[in-house]
Coordinates of N, CA and C in Angstrom, one line a residue:
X52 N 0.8 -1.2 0.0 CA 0.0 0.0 0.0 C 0.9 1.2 0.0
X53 N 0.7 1.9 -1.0 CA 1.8 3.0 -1.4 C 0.8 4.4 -0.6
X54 N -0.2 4.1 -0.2 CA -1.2 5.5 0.5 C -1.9 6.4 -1.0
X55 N -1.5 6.0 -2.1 CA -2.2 6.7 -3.1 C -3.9 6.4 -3.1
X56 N -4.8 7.7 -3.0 CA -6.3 7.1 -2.9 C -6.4 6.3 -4.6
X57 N -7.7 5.3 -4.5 CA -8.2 5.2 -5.7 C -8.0 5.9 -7.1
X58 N -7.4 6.0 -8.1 CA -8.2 7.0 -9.0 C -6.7 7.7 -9.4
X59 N -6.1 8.0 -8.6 CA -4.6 8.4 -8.5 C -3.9 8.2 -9.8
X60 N -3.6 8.6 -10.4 CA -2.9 8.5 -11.7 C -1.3 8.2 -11.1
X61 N -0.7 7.0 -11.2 CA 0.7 6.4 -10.4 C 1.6 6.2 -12.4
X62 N 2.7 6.1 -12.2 CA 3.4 5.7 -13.1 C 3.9 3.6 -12.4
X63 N 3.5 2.8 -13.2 CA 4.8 1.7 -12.9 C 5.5 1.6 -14.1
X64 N 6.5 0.3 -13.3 CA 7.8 0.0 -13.9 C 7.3 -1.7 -13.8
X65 N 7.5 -2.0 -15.3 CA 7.3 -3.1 -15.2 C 8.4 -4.6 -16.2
X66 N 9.0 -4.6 -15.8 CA 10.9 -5.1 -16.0 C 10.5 -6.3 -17.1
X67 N 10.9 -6.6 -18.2 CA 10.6 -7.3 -19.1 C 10.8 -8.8 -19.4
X68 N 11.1 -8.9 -17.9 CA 11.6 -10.1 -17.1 C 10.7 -10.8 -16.4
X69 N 9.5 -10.0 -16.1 CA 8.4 -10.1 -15.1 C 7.2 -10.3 -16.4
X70 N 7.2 -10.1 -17.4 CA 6.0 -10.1 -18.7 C 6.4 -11.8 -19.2
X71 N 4.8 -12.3 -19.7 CA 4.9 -13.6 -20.2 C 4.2 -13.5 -21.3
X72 N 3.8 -14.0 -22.1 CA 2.9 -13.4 -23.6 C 2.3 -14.7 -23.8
X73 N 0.8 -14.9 -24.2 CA -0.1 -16.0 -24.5 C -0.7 -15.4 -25.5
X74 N -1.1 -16.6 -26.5 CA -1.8 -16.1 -27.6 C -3.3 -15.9 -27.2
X75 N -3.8 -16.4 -26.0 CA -5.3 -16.4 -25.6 C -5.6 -16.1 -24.2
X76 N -6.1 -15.7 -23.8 CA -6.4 -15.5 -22.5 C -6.3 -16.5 -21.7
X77 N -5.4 -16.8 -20.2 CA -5.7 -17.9 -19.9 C -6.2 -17.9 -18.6
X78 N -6.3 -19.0 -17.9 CA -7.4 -19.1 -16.6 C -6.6 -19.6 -16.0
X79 N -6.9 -20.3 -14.9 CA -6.7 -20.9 -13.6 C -4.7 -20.9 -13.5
X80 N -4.9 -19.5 -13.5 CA -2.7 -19.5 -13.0 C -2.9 -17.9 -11.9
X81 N -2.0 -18.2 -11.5 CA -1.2 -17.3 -10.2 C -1.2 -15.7 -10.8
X82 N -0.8 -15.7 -12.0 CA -0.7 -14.6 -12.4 C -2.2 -13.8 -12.3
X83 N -2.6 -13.1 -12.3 CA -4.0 -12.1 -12.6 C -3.7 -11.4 -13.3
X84 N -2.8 -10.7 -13.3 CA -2.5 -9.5 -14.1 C -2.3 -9.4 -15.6
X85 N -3.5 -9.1 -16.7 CA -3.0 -9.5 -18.1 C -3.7 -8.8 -18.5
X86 N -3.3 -8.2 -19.9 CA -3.5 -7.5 -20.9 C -3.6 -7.5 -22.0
X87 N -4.7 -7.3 -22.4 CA -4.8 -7.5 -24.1 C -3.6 -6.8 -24.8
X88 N -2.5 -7.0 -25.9 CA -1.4 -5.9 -26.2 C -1.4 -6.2 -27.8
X89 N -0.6 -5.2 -28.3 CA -0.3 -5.9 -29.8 C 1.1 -6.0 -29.9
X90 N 1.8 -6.8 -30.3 CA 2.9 -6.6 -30.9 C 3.6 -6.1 -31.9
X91 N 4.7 -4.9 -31.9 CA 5.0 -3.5 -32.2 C 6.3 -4.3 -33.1
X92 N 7.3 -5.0 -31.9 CA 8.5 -5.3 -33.0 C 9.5 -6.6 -31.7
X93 N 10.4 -7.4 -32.6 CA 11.1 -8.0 -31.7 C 12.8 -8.4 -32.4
X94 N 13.3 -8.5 -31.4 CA 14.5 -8.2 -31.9 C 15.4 -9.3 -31.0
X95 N 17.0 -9.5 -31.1 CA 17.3 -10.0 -30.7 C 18.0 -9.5 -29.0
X96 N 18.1 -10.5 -27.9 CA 18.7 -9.7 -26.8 C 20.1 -9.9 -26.3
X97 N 20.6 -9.8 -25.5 CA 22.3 -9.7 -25.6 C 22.6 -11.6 -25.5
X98 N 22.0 -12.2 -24.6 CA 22.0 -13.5 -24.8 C 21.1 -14.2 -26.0
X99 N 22.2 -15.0 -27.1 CA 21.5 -15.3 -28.1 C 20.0 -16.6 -27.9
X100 N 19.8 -17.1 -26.5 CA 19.0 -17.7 -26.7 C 17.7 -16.9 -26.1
X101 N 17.8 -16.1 -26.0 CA 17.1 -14.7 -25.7 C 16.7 -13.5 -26.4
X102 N 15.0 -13.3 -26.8 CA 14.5 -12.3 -27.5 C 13.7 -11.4 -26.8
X103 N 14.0 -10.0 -27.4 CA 13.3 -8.9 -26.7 C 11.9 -9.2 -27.2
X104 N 10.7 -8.6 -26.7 CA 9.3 -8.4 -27.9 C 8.6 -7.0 -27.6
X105 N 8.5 -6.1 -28.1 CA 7.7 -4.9 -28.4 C 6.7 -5.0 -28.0
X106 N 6.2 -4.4 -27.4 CA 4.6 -4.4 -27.0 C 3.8 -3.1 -26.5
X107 N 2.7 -2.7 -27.3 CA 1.7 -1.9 -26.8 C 0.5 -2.3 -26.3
X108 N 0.3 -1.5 -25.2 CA -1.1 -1.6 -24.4 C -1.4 -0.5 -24.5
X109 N -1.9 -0.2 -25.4 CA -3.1 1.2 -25.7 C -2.2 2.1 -26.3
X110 N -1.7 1.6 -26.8 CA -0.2 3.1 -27.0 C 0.9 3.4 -25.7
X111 N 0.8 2.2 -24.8 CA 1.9 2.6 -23.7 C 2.7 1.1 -24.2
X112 N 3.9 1.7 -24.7 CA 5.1 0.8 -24.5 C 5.4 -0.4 -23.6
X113 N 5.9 -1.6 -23.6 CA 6.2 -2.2 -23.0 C 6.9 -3.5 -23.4
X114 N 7.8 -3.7 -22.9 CA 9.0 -5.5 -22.8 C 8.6 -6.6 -22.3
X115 N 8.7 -7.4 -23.4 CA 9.0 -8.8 -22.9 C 10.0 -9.9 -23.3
X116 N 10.6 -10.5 -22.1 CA 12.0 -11.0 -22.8 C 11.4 -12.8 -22.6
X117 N 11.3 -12.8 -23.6 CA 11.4 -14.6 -23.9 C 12.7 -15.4 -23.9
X118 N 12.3 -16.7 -24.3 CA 13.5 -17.4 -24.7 C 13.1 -17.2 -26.6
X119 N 13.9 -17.9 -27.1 CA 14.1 -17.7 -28.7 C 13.2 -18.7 -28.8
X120 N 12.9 -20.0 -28.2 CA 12.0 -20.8 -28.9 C 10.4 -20.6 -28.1
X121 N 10.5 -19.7 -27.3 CA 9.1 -19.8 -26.8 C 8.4 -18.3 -28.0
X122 N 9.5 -17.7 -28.5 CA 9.2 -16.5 -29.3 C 8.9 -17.4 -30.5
X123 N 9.7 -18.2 -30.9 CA 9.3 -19.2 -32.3 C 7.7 -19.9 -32.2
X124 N 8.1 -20.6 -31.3 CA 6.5 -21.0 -31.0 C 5.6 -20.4 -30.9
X125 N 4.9 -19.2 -30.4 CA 4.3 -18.2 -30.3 C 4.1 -17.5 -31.8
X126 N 4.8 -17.8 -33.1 CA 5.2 -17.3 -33.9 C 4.6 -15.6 -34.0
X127 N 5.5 -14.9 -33.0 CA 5.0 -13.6 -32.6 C 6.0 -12.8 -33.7
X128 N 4.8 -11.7 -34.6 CA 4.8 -10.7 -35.2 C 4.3 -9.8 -35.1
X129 N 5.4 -8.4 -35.5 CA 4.6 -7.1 -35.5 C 2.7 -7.3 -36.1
X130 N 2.0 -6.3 -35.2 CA 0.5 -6.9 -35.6 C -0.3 -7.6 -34.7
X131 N 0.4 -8.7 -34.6 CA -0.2 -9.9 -33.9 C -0.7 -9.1 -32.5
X132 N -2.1 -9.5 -32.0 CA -2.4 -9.3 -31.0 C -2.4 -10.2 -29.7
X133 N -1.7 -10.4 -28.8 CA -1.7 -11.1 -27.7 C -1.8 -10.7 -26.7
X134 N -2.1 -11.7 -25.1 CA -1.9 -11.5 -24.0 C -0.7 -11.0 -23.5
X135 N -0.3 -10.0 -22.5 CA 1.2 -9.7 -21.6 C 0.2 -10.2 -20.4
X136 N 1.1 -11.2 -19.5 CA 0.8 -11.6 -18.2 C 1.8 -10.9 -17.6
X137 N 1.2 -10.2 -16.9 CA 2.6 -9.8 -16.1 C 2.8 -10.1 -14.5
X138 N 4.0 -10.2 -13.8 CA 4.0 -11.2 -12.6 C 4.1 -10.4 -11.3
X139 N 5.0 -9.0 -11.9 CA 5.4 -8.0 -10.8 C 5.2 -6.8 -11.5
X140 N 4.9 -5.9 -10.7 CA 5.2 -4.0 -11.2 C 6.0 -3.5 -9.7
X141 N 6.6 -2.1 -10.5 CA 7.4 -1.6 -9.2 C 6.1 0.0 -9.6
X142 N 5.7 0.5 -7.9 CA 5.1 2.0 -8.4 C 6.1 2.4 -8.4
X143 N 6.4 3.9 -9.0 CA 7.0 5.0 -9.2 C 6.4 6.2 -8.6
X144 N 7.4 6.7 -7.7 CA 6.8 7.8 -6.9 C 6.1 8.2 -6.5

């Protein structure tokens, strides 16, 4: 509890370490936190069995780092519309 009332306009931080991406909504997991997003762009990340992926939620930016074959499987492309599950947020001030 950060003491912000309801309604509060908060910035988070949400580490792209902490995002999972599903092609469909899914049910009965731990996570709650999920978002319809689209995918913007994906690229490679400093460890080769590791991909970054682009993502918008409404026009707000955001990361997810997969492995290379969970990004193959997913066959995620700019366009494509998917879930972000996300596990943790940090508030910001």
């Amino acid at each position: 509890d950060t003491g912000h009332p309801i309604g509060d306009r908060v910035r988070v931080r949400i580490l792209a370490r902490d995002v999972s991406i599903a092609r469909e909504p899914v049910h009965g997991t731990s996570i709650l936190n999920a978002l319809p997003v689209t995918v913007t762009a994906s690229g490679p990340d400093a460890h080769p069995a590791l991909r970054l992926v682009q993502l918008s939620a409404g026009g707000v930016p955001m990361l997810a780092r997969l492995t290379a074959r969970s990004a193959a499987a997913l066959d995620l492309a700019p366009g494509h519309r998917v879930w972000a599950q996300i596990k943790a947020v940090a508030l910001i001030g």
